[in-house]
JSON list of C-alpha atoms in Angstrom, two decimals:
[
{"chain": "A", "resi": 239, "resn": "UNK", "atom": "CA", "xyz": [0.00, 0.00, 0.00]},
{"chain": "A", "resi": 240, "resn": "UNK", "atom": "CA", "xyz": [1.44, 3.37, -1.01]},
{"chain": "A", "resi": 241, "resn": "UNK", "atom": "CA", "xyz": [2.47, 5.45, 1.97]},
{"chain": "A", "resi": 242, "resn": "UNK", "atom": "CA", "xyz": [0.74, 8.60, 0.74]},
{"chain": "A", "resi": 243, "resn": "UNK", "atom": "CA", "xyz": [-2.54, 6.70, 0.45]},
{"chain": "A", "resi": 244, "resn": "UNK", "atom": "CA", "xyz": [-2.44, 5.22, 3.92]},
{"chain": "A", "resi": 245, "resn": "UNK", "atom": "CA", "xyz": [-5.31, 6.33, 6.17]},
{"chain": "A", "resi": 246, "resn": "UNK", "atom": "CA", "xyz": [-6.03, 5.91, 9.88]},
{"chain": "A", "resi": 247, "resn": "UNK", "atom": "CA", "xyz": [-8.80, 3.47, 9.02]},
{"chain": "A", "resi": 248, "resn": "UNK", "atom": "CA", "xyz": [-6.38, 1.41, 6.91]},
{"chain": "A", "resi": 249, "resn": "UNK", "atom": "CA", "xyz": [-4.01, 1.17, 9.85]},
{"chain": "A", "resi": 250, "resn": "UNK", "atom": "CA", "xyz": [-6.72, 0.24, 12.33]},
{"chain": "A", "resi": 251, "resn": "UNK", "atom": "CA", "xyz": [-8.19, -2.48, 10.11]},
{"chain": "A", "resi": 252, "resn": "UNK", "atom": "CA", "xyz": [-4.71, -3.85, 9.41]},
{"chain": "A", "resi": 253, "resn": "UNK", "atom": "CA", "xyz": [-3.96, -3.92, 13.14]},
{"chain": "A", "resi": 254, "resn": "UNK", "atom": "CA", "xyz": [-7.15, -5.89, 13.82]},
{"chain": "A", "resi": 255, "resn": "UNK", "atom": "CA", "xyz": [-6.22, -8.41, 11.12]},
{"chain": "A", "resi": 256, "resn": "UNK", "atom": "CA", "xyz": [-2.66, -8.61, 12.46]},
{"chain": "A", "resi": 257, "resn": "UNK", "atom": "CA", "xyz": [-3.84, -9.40, 16.00]},
{"chain": "A", "resi": 258, "resn": "UNK", "atom": "CA", "xyz": [-6.37, -11.95, 14.72]},
{"chain": "A", "resi": 259, "resn": "UNK", "atom": "CA", "xyz": [-3.48, -13.81, 13.08]},
{"chain": "A", "resi": 260, "resn": "UNK", "atom": "CA", "xyz": [-0.52, -13.22, 15.38]},
{"chain": "A", "resi": 261, "resn": "UNK", "atom": "CA", "xyz": [-2.00, -12.26, 18.75]},
{"chain": "A", "resi": 262, "resn": "UNK", "atom": "CA", "xyz": [-2.02, -9.02, 20.70]},
{"chain": "A", "resi": 263, "resn": "UNK", "atom": "CA", "xyz": [1.43, -9.46, 22.23]},
{"chain": "A", "resi": 264, "resn": "UNK", "atom": "CA", "xyz": [3.00, -9.55, 18.78]},
{"chain": "A", "resi": 265, "resn": "UNK", "atom": "CA", "xyz": [1.56, -6.18, 17.77]},
{"chain": "A", "resi": 266, "resn": "UNK", "atom": "CA", "xyz": [4.17, -3.43, 17.52]},
{"chain": "A", "resi": 267, "resn": "UNK", "atom": "CA", "xyz": [4.25, -0.37, 15.32]},
{"chain": "A", "resi": 268, "resn": "UNK", "atom": "CA", "xyz": [7.30, -1.76, 13.52]},
{"chain": "A", "resi": 269, "resn": "UNK", "atom": "CA", "xyz": [5.70, -5.12, 12.76]},
{"chain": "A", "resi": 270, "resn": "UNK", "atom": "CA", "xyz": [2.44, -3.51, 11.72]},
{"chain": "A", "resi": 271, "resn": "UNK", "atom": "CA", "xyz": [4.35, -1.18, 9.40]},
{"chain": "A", "resi": 272, "resn": "UNK", "atom": "CA", "xyz": [6.11, -4.15, 7.85]},
{"chain": "A", "resi": 273, "resn": "UNK", "atom": "CA", "xyz": [2.78, -5.85, 7.22]},
{"chain": "A", "resi": 274, "resn": "UNK", "atom": "CA", "xyz": [1.61, -2.70, 5.42]},
{"chain": "A", "resi": 275, "resn": "UNK", "atom": "CA", "xyz": [4.84, -2.27, 3.51]},
{"chain": "A", "resi": 276, "resn": "UNK", "atom": "CA", "xyz": [5.81, 1.01, 5.18]},
{"chain": "A", "resi": 277, "resn": "UNK", "atom": "CA", "xyz": [8.18, 2.21, 7.88]},
{"chain": "A", "resi": 278, "resn": "UNK", "atom": "CA", "xyz": [6.81, 2.49, 11.40]},
{"chain": "A", "resi": 279, "resn": "UNK", "atom": "CA", "xyz": [7.23, 6.27, 11.29]},
{"chain": "A", "resi": 280, "resn": "UNK", "atom": "CA", "xyz": [4.63, 6.43, 8.52]},
{"chain": "A", "resi": 281, "resn": "UNK", "atom": "CA", "xyz": [2.04, 5.10, 10.98]},
{"chain": "A", "resi": 282, "resn": "UNK", "atom": "CA", "xyz": [2.68, 7.90, 13.46]},
{"chain": "A", "resi": 283, "resn": "UNK", "atom": "CA", "xyz": [1.20, 10.37, 11.00]},
{"chain": "A", "resi": 284, "resn": "UNK", "atom": "CA", "xyz": [-2.17, 8.78, 11.70]},
{"chain": "A", "resi": 285, "resn": "UNK", "atom": "CA", "xyz": [-1.90, 7.26, 15.22]},
{"chain": "A", "resi": 286, "resn": "UNK", "atom": "CA", "xyz": [0.08, 8.70, 18.10]},
{"chain": "A", "resi": 287, "resn": "UNK", "atom": "CA", "xyz": [1.27, 5.30, 19.35]},
{"chain": "A", "resi": 288, "resn": "UNK", "atom": "CA", "xyz": [0.29, 1.80, 20.38]},
{"chain": "A", "resi": 289, "resn": "UNK", "atom": "CA", "xyz": [-2.23, 2.92, 23.02]},
{"chain": "A", "resi": 290, "resn": "UNK", "atom": "CA", "xyz": [-3.98, 5.21, 20.54]},
{"chain": "A", "resi": 291, "resn": "UNK", "atom": "CA", "xyz": [-4.04, 2.32, 18.08]},
{"chain": "A", "resi": 292, "resn": "UNK", "atom": "CA", "xyz": [-5.52, -0.10, 20.63]},
{"chain": "A", "resi": 293, "resn": "UNK", "atom": "CA", "xyz": [-8.26, 2.40, 21.50]},
{"chain": "A", "resi": 294, "resn": "UNK", "atom": "CA", "xyz": [-9.06, 2.89, 17.82]},
{"chain": "A", "resi": 295, "resn": "UNK", "atom": "CA", "xyz": [-9.24, -0.87, 17.31]},
{"chain": "A", "resi": 296, "resn": "UNK", "atom": "CA", "xyz": [-11.75, -1.20, 20.15]},
{"chain": "A", "resi": 297, "resn": "UNK", "atom": "CA", "xyz": [-13.87, 1.65, 18.78]},
{"chain": "A", "resi": 298, "resn": "UNK", "atom": "CA", "xyz": [-13.82, 0.15, 15.29]},
{"chain": "A", "resi": 299, "resn": "UNK", "atom": "CA", "xyz": [-14.99, -3.25, 16.52]},
{"chain": "A", "resi": 300, "resn": "UNK", "atom": "CA", "xyz": [-17.76, -1.78, 18.65]},
{"chain": "A", "resi": 301, "resn": "UNK", "atom": "CA", "xyz": [-18.98, 0.35, 15.74]},
{"chain": "A", "resi": 302, "resn": "UNK", "atom": "CA", "xyz": [-18.83, -2.67, 13.43]},
{"chain": "A", "resi": 303, "resn": "UNK", "atom": "CA", "xyz": [-21.64, -4.26, 15.43]},
{"chain": "A", "resi": 304, "resn": "UNK", "atom": "CA", "xyz": [-24.06, -1.81, 13.81]},
{"chain": "A", "resi": 305, "resn": "UNK", "atom": "CA", "xyz": [-23.18, -3.21, 10.37]},
{"chain": "A", "resi": 306, "resn": "UNK", "atom": "CA", "xyz": [-23.96, -6.80, 11.31]},
{"chain": "A", "resi": 307, "resn": "UNK", "atom": "CA", "xyz": [-26.86, -8.31, 9.35]},
{"chain": "A", "resi": 308, "resn": "UNK", "atom": "CA", "xyz": [-28.80, -9.01, 12.56]},
{"chain": "A", "resi": 309, "resn": "UNK", "atom": "CA", "xyz": [-28.60, -5.38, 13.65]},
{"chain": "A", "resi": 310, "resn": "UNK", "atom": "CA", "xyz": [-29.77, -4.06, 10.27]},
{"chain": "A", "resi": 311, "resn": "UNK", "atom": "CA", "xyz": [-33.14, -5.74, 10.75]},
{"chain": "A", "resi": 312, "resn": "UNK", "atom": "CA", "xyz": [-35.94, -4.05, 12.68]},
{"chain": "A", "resi": 313, "resn": "UNK", "atom": "CA", "xyz": [-36.60, -5.95, 15.93]},
{"chain": "A", "resi": 314, "resn": "UNK", "atom": "CA", "xyz": [-40.12, -7.21, 16.51]},
{"chain": "A", "resi": 315, "resn": "UNK", "atom": "CA", "xyz": [-39.90, -6.85, 20.30]},
{"chain": "A", "resi": 316, "resn": "UNK", "atom": "CA", "xyz": [-37.47, -5.81, 23.01]},
{"chain": "A", "resi": 317, "resn": "UNK", "atom": "CA", "xyz": [-36.74, -9.49, 23.64]},
{"chain": "A", "resi": 318, "resn": "UNK", "atom": "CA", "xyz": [-35.88, -9.90, 19.96]},
{"chain": "A", "resi": 319, "resn": "UNK", "atom": "CA", "xyz": [-33.65, -6.82, 20.17]},
{"chain": "A", "resi": 320, "resn": "UNK", "atom": "CA", "xyz": [-31.67, -8.18, 23.14]},
{"chain": "A", "resi": 321, "resn": "UNK", "atom": "CA", "xyz": [-31.28, -11.52, 21.36]},
{"chain": "A", "resi": 322, "resn": "UNK", "atom": "CA", "xyz": [-29.92, -9.75, 18.29]},
{"chain": "A", "resi": 323, "resn": "UNK", "atom": "CA", "xyz": [-27.45, -7.61, 20.25]},
{"chain": "A", "resi": 324, "resn": "UNK", "atom": "CA", "xyz": [-26.27, -10.56, 22.33]},
{"chain": "A", "resi": 325, "resn": "UNK", "atom": "CA", "xyz": [-25.65, -12.86, 19.39]},
{"chain": "A", "resi": 326, "resn": "UNK", "atom": "CA", "xyz": [-24.05, -10.13, 17.30]},
{"chain": "A", "resi": 327, "resn": "UNK", "atom": "CA", "xyz": [-21.66, -9.32, 20.13]},
{"chain": "A", "resi": 328, "resn": "UNK", "atom": "CA", "xyz": [-20.90, -13.02, 20.63]},
{"chain": "A", "resi": 329, "resn": "UNK", "atom": "CA", "xyz": [-19.99, -13.33, 16.96]},
{"chain": "A", "resi": 330, "resn": "UNK", "atom": "CA", "xyz": [-17.61, -10.40, 17.31]},
{"chain": "A", "resi": 331, "resn": "UNK", "atom": "CA", "xyz": [-15.98, -11.84, 20.44]},
{"chain": "A", "resi": 332, "resn": "UNK", "atom": "CA", "xyz": [-15.39, -15.24, 18.84]},
{"chain": "A", "resi": 333, "resn": "UNK", "atom": "CA", "xyz": [-14.18, -13.70, 15.56]},
{"chain": "A", "resi": 334, "resn": "UNK", "atom": "CA", "xyz": [-11.66, -11.51, 17.42]},
{"chain": "A", "resi": 335, "resn": "UNK", "atom": "CA", "xyz": [-10.71, -13.38, 20.62]},
{"chain": "A", "resi": 336, "resn": "UNK", "atom": "CA", "xyz": [-7.34, -11.65, 20.85]},
{"chain": "A", "resi": 337, "resn": "UNK", "atom": "CA", "xyz": [-8.89, -8.18, 20.83]},
{"chain": "A", "resi": 338, "resn": "UNK", "atom": "CA", "xyz": [-12.19, -8.63, 22.64]},
{"chain": "A", "resi": 339, "resn": "UNK", "atom": "CA", "xyz": [-10.64, -8.50, 26.15]},
{"chain": "A", "resi": 340, "resn": "UNK", "atom": "CA", "xyz": [-9.46, -4.98, 25.33]},
{"chain": "A", "resi": 341, "resn": "UNK", "atom": "CA", "xyz": [-13.10, -3.91, 25.22]},
{"chain": "A", "resi": 342, "resn": "UNK", "atom": "CA", "xyz": [-13.26, -4.70, 28.93]},
{"chain": "A", "resi": 343, "resn": "UNK", "atom": "CA", "xyz": [-9.93, -3.15, 29.89]},
{"chain": "A", "resi": 344, "resn": "UNK", "atom": "CA", "xyz": [-9.44, -0.06, 27.72]},
{"chain": "A", "resi": 345, "resn": "UNK", "atom": "CA", "xyz": [-10.60, 3.20, 29.39]},
{"chain": "A", "resi": 346, "resn": "UNK", "atom": "CA", "xyz": [-14.00, 4.36, 28.16]},
{"chain": "A", "resi": 347, "resn": "UNK", "atom": "CA", "xyz": [-15.29, 7.88, 27.52]},
{"chain": "A", "resi": 348, "resn": "UNK", "atom": "CA", "xyz": [-17.22, 7.90, 30.81]},
{"chain": "A", "resi": 349, "resn": "UNK", "atom": "CA", "xyz": [-17.33, 5.61, 33.87]},
{"chain": "A", "resi": 350, "resn": "UNK", "atom": "CA", "xyz": [-20.97, 4.72, 33.24]},
{"chain": "A", "resi": 351, "resn": "UNK", "atom": "CA", "xyz": [-20.20, 3.41, 29.74]},
{"chain": "A", "resi": 352, "resn": "UNK", "atom": "CA", "xyz": [-20.11, -0.32, 30.34]},
{"chain": "A", "resi": 353, "resn": "UNK", "atom": "CA", "xyz": [-18.34, -2.87, 28.15]},
{"chain": "A", "resi": 354, "resn": "UNK", "atom": "CA", "xyz": [-18.98, -4.31, 25.70]},
{"chain": "A", "resi": 355, "resn": "UNK", "atom": "CA", "xyz": [-21.61, -1.69, 24.68]},
{"chain": "A", "resi": 356, "resn": "UNK", "atom": "CA", "xyz": [-19.28, 1.06, 25.83]},
{"chain": "A", "resi": 357, "resn": "UNK", "atom": "CA", "xyz": [-19.71, 3.83, 23.26]},
{"chain": "A", "resi": 358, "resn": "UNK", "atom": "CA", "xyz": [-22.09, 6.78, 23.42]},
{"chain": "A", "resi": 359, "resn": "UNK", "atom": "CA", "xyz": [-23.53, 5.66, 20.11]},
{"chain": "A", "resi": 360, "resn": "UNK", "atom": "CA", "xyz": [-24.36, 2.24, 21.58]},
{"chain": "A", "resi": 361, "resn": "UNK", "atom": "CA", "xyz": [-25.88, 3.59, 24.77]},
{"chain": "A", "resi": 362, "resn": "UNK", "atom": "CA", "xyz": [-28.08, 5.94, 22.75]},
{"chain": "A", "resi": 363, "resn": "UNK", "atom": "CA", "xyz": [-29.15, 3.10, 20.47]},
{"chain": "A", "resi": 364, "resn": "UNK", "atom": "CA", "xyz": [-29.81, 0.67, 23.31]},
{"chain": "A", "resi": 365, "resn": "UNK", "atom": "CA", "xyz": [-31.74, 3.00, 25.62]},
{"chain": "A", "resi": 366, "resn": "UNK", "atom": "CA", "xyz": [-33.81, 4.62, 22.88]},
{"chain": "A", "resi": 367, "resn": "UNK", "atom": "CA", "xyz": [-34.75, 1.24, 21.44]},
{"chain": "A", "resi": 368, "resn": "UNK", "atom": "CA", "xyz": [-36.01, -0.03, 24.79]},
{"chain": "A", "resi": 369, "resn": "UNK", "atom": "CA", "xyz": [-37.94, 3.20, 25.30]},
{"chain": "A", "resi": 370, "resn": "UNK", "atom": "CA", "xyz": [-39.61, 2.60, 21.94]},
{"chain": "A", "resi": 371, "resn": "UNK", "atom": "CA", "xyz": [-40.89, -0.64, 23.45]},
{"chain": "A", "resi": 372, "resn": "UNK", "atom": "CA", "xyz": [-42.33, 1.37, 26.37]},
{"chain": "A", "resi": 373, "resn": "UNK", "atom": "CA", "xyz": [-39.56, 0.82, 28.91]},
{"chain": "A", "resi": 374, "resn": "UNK", "atom": "CA", "xyz": [-39.46, 3.47, 31.60]},
{"chain": "A", "resi": 375, "resn": "UNK", "atom": "CA", "xyz": [-36.23, 5.46, 32.01]},
{"chain": "A", "resi": 376, "resn": "UNK", "atom": "CA", "xyz": [-35.25, 3.44, 35.08]},
{"chain": "A", "resi": 377, "resn": "UNK", "atom": "CA", "xyz": [-36.10, 0.13, 33.42]},
{"chain": "A", "resi": 378, "resn": "UNK", "atom": "CA", "xyz": [-34.08, 0.96, 30.30]},
{"chain": "A", "resi": 379, "resn": "UNK", "atom": "CA", "xyz": [-31.01, 1.92, 32.33]},
{"chain": "A", "resi": 380, "resn": "UNK", "atom": "CA", "xyz": [-31.40, -1.12, 34.56]},
{"chain": "A", "resi": 381, "resn": "UNK", "atom": "CA", "xyz": [-31.62, -3.39, 31.53]},
{"chain": "A", "resi": 382, "resn": "UNK", "atom": "CA", "xyz": [-28.50, -1.79, 30.06]},
{"chain": "A", "resi": 383, "resn": "UNK", "atom": "CA", "xyz": [-26.54, -2.49, 33.24]},
{"chain": "A", "resi": 384, "resn": "UNK", "atom": "CA", "xyz": [-27.79, -6.05, 33.65]},
{"chain": "A", "resi": 385, "resn": "UNK", "atom": "CA", "xyz": [-27.37, -6.89, 29.98]},
{"chain": "A", "resi": 386, "resn": "UNK", "atom": "CA", "xyz": [-23.83, -5.58, 29.70]},
{"chain": "A", "resi": 387, "resn": "UNK", "atom": "CA", "xyz": [-22.79, -7.40, 32.89]},
{"chain": "A", "resi": 388, "resn": "UNK", "atom": "CA", "xyz": [-24.11, -10.65, 31.42]},
{"chain": "A", "resi": 389, "resn": "UNK", "atom": "CA", "xyz": [-22.42, -10.09, 28.05]},
{"chain": "A", "resi": 390, "resn": "UNK", "atom": "CA", "xyz": [-18.97, -9.13, 29.26]},
{"chain": "A", "resi": 391, "resn": "UNK", "atom": "CA", "xyz": [-18.82, -11.90, 31.85]},
{"chain": "A", "resi": 392, "resn": "UNK", "atom": "CA", "xyz": [-20.04, -14.69, 29.60]},
{"chain": "A", "resi": 393, "resn": "UNK", "atom": "CA", "xyz": [-18.12, -13.62, 26.50]},
{"chain": "A", "resi": 394, "resn": "UNK", "atom": "CA", "xyz": [-14.80, -13.08, 28.27]},
{"chain": "A", "resi": 395, "resn": "UNK", "atom": "CA", "xyz": [-15.14, -16.63, 29.58]},
{"chain": "A", "resi": 396, "resn": "UNK", "atom": "CA", "xyz": [-15.95, -17.93, 26.10]},
{"chain": "A", "resi": 397, "resn": "UNK", "atom": "CA", "xyz": [-12.98, -16.09, 24.58]},
{"chain": "A", "resi": 398, "resn": "UNK", "atom": "CA", "xyz": [-10.72, -17.51, 27.29]},
{"chain": "A", "resi": 399, "resn": "UNK", "atom": "CA", "xyz": [-12.04, -21.01, 26.61]},
{"chain": "A", "resi": 400, "resn": "UNK", "atom": "CA", "xyz": [-11.30, -20.79, 22.88]},
{"chain": "A", "resi": 401, "resn": "UNK", "atom": "CA", "xyz": [-7.61, -20.56, 23.68]},
{"chain": "A", "resi": 402, "resn": "UNK", "atom": "CA", "xyz": [-7.73, -23.95, 25.37]},
{"chain": "A", "resi": 403, "resn": "UNK", "atom": "CA", "xyz": [-10.05, -25.90, 23.09]},
{"chain": "A", "resi": 404, "resn": "UNK", "atom": "CA", "xyz": [-8.99, -29.55, 23.06]},
{"chain": "A", "resi": 405, "resn": "UNK", "atom": "CA", "xyz": [-9.22, -31.47, 19.80]},
{"chain": "A", "resi": 406, "resn": "UNK", "atom": "CA", "xyz": [-9.52, -35.23, 19.57]},
{"chain": "A", "resi": 407, "resn": "UNK", "atom": "CA", "xyz": [-5.88, -35.38, 18.52]},
{"chain": "A", "resi": 408, "resn": "UNK", "atom": "CA", "xyz": [-4.84, -33.31, 21.53]},
{"chain": "A", "resi": 409, "resn": "UNK", "atom": "CA", "xyz": [-6.91, -35.57, 23.76]},
{"chain": "A", "resi": 410, "resn": "UNK", "atom": "CA", "xyz": [-4.89, -38.60, 22.71]},
{"chain": "A", "resi": 411, "resn": "UNK", "atom": "CA", "xyz": [-1.63, -36.76, 23.30]},
{"chain": "A", "resi": 412, "resn": "UNK", "atom": "CA", "xyz": [-2.29, -35.47, 26.79]},
{"chain": "A", "resi": 413, "resn": "UNK", "atom": "CA", "xyz": [-1.47, -38.69, 28.63]},
{"chain": "A", "resi": 414, "resn": "UNK", "atom": "CA", "xyz": [1.75, -37.16, 29.93]},
{"chain": "A", "resi": 415, "resn": "UNK", "atom": "CA", "xyz": [-0.20, -34.31, 31.47]},
{"chain": "A", "resi": 416, "resn": "UNK", "atom": "CA", "xyz": [-2.68, -36.56, 33.25]},
{"chain": "A", "resi": 417, "resn": "UNK", "atom": "CA", "xyz": [-0.07, -37.38, 35.90]},
{"chain": "A", "resi": 418, "resn": "UNK", "atom": "CA", "xyz": [-0.19, -33.73, 36.94]},
{"chain": "A", "resi": 419, "resn": "UNK", "atom": "CA", "xyz": [-3.68, -34.41, 38.31]},
{"chain": "A", "resi": 420, "resn": "UNK", "atom": "CA", "xyz": [-2.59, -37.21, 40.59]},
{"chain": "A", "resi": 421, "resn": "UNK", "atom": "CA", "xyz": [-2.80, -34.95, 43.62]},
{"chain": "A", "resi": 422, "resn": "UNK", "atom": "CA", "xyz": [-6.32, -33.85, 42.63]},
{"chain": "A", "resi": 423, "resn": "UNK", "atom": "CA", "xyz": [-8.35, -37.06, 42.41]},
{"chain": "A", "resi": 424, "resn": "UNK", "atom": "CA", "xyz": [-11.75, -35.38, 42.14]},
{"chain": "A", "resi": 425, "resn": "UNK", "atom": "CA", "xyz": [-10.61, -33.13, 39.31]},
{"chain": "A", "resi": 426, "resn": "UNK", "atom": "CA", "xyz": [-8.98, -36.11, 37.62]},
{"chain": "A", "resi": 427, "resn": "UNK", "atom": "CA", "xyz": [-12.17, -38.18, 37.90]},
{"chain": "A", "resi": 428, "resn": "UNK", "atom": "CA", "xyz": [-14.36, -35.39, 36.52]},
{"chain": "A", "resi": 429, "resn": "UNK", "atom": "CA", "xyz": [-11.91, -34.09, 33.91]},
{"chain": "A", "resi": 430, "resn": "UNK", "atom": "CA", "xyz": [-13.93, -35.42, 30.96]},
{"chain": "A", "resi": 431, "resn": "UNK", "atom": "CA", "xyz": [-17.08, -33.68, 32.22]},
{"chain": "A", "resi": 432, "resn": "UNK", "atom": "CA", "xyz": [-15.13, -30.50, 32.91]},
{"chain": "A", "resi": 433, "resn": "UNK", "atom": "CA", "xyz": [-13.82, -30.44, 29.36]},
{"chain": "A", "resi": 434, "resn": "UNK", "atom": "CA", "xyz": [-17.23, -30.81, 27.70]},
{"chain": "A", "resi": 435, "resn": "UNK", "atom": "CA", "xyz": [-18.14, -27.75, 25.66]},
{"chain": "A", "resi": 436, "resn": "UNK", "atom": "CA", "xyz": [-21.65, -26.47, 26.37]},
{"chain": "A", "resi": 437, "resn": "UNK", "atom": "CA", "xyz": [-20.90, -22.78, 25.83]},
{"chain": "A", "resi": 438, "resn": "UNK", "atom": "CA", "xyz": [-23.62, -22.13, 23.27]},
{"chain": "A", "resi": 439, "resn": "UNK", "atom": "CA", "xyz": [-26.34, -23.77, 25.36]},
{"chain": "A", "resi": 440, "resn": "UNK", "atom": "CA", "xyz": [-25.17, -22.03, 28.51]},
{"chain": "A", "resi": 441, "resn": "UNK", "atom": "CA", "xyz": [-25.09, -18.68, 26.72]},
{"chain": "A", "resi": 442, "resn": "UNK", "atom": "CA", "xyz": [-28.61, -19.16, 25.38]},
{"chain": "A", "resi": 443, "resn": "UNK", "atom": "CA", "xyz": [-29.95, -20.33, 28.75]},
{"chain": "A", "resi": 444, "resn": "UNK", "atom": "CA", "xyz": [-28.35, -17.43, 30.62]},
{"chain": "A", "resi": 445, "resn": "UNK", "atom": "CA", "xyz": [-29.70, -14.94, 28.08]},
{"chain": "A", "resi": 446, "resn": "UNK", "atom": "CA", "xyz": [-33.21, -16.39, 28.38]},
{"chain": "A", "resi": 447, "resn": "UNK", "atom": "CA", "xyz": [-33.00, -16.13, 32.17]},
{"chain": "A", "resi": 448, "resn": "UNK", "atom": "CA", "xyz": [-31.84, -12.52, 31.96]},
{"chain": "A", "resi": 449, "resn": "UNK", "atom": "CA", "xyz": [-34.67, -11.60, 29.61]},
{"chain": "A", "resi": 450, "resn": "UNK", "atom": "CA", "xyz": [-37.15, -13.20, 31.99]},
{"chain": "A", "resi": 451, "resn": "UNK", "atom": "CA", "xyz": [-35.72, -11.23, 34.94]},
{"chain": "A", "resi": 452, "resn": "UNK", "atom": "CA", "xyz": [-36.02, -8.00, 32.98]},
{"chain": "A", "resi": 453, "resn": "UNK", "atom": "CA", "xyz": [-39.59, -8.88, 32.02]},
{"chain": "A", "resi": 454, "resn": "UNK", "atom": "CA", "xyz": [-40.52, -9.42, 35.67]},
{"chain": "A", "resi": 455, "resn": "UNK", "atom": "CA", "xyz": [-38.66, -6.37, 36.96]},
{"chain": "A", "resi": 456, "resn": "UNK", "atom": "CA", "xyz": [-41.00, -4.07, 38.94]},
{"chain": "A", "resi": 457, "resn": "UNK", "atom": "CA", "xyz": [-39.54, -1.01, 37.15]},
{"chain": "A", "resi": 458, "resn": "UNK", "atom": "CA", "xyz": [-40.37, -2.36, 33.70]}
]
C-alpha cells in the first residue's frame, strides 16, 4: 500500500487483522508497518502510538456491530432486540478473541459506559430502542446495566475457553499431562465432564434467564 494513500482506518483495520493472526502481544508499530509495507514512522502520521491504536481498534470493533446483518433488521420486540445484540456481540468476540478482552480493559469515555456496549452511540441506540418498546427510564437503564454485565462476563469466559479448546488429537496426546492431576483425584475423575463444551447452550440459557428477569422487573 502506497504510503501517501495510507489512512487511519487502513491502519486500524490492518492492526485488527494482524492481531487476529498473530495475537495481541505480537503487535508493535514496527511489525504492523512491515505488514503494510511502510516504515513504522509512517504510521505515526495517523496514530500517536500503540495505546492510541488499541483504543481505535476497540472503537472500530464496537462500531462494526451496527453493520452486522442481525442489527440491520428491525426488531419485533425488546426481547428480539436483546437476542440480536447478544448474538451479534458473541460473533464479534469469537471472531476476534485476541482483541475482545481490550473492550473490557481499555478506558471508556465515561465511567458509566459499560463494556462491551461502551460507546455513546451504543448507549443511545440501546436505551432509545427499549424506550420505543415502552420501557421506563429506570427500566431501560437497569436493563443496560444487567445486559452488559451478562455479556462481558459470559463472552470473556468464552474467549478464554477458545484458547484452550482440546481437539480429539490433543486428547490422545495429553497422557503425559494426566499425571499432573494425581494430587487432585476429584478433578482427575471429573476431567472429561469439565472439558465438555456447552458454551452455546449455557449462553442461550443465561440470556433467556436474563430476559425473563427484565420482564418481571417491577420497574419495567
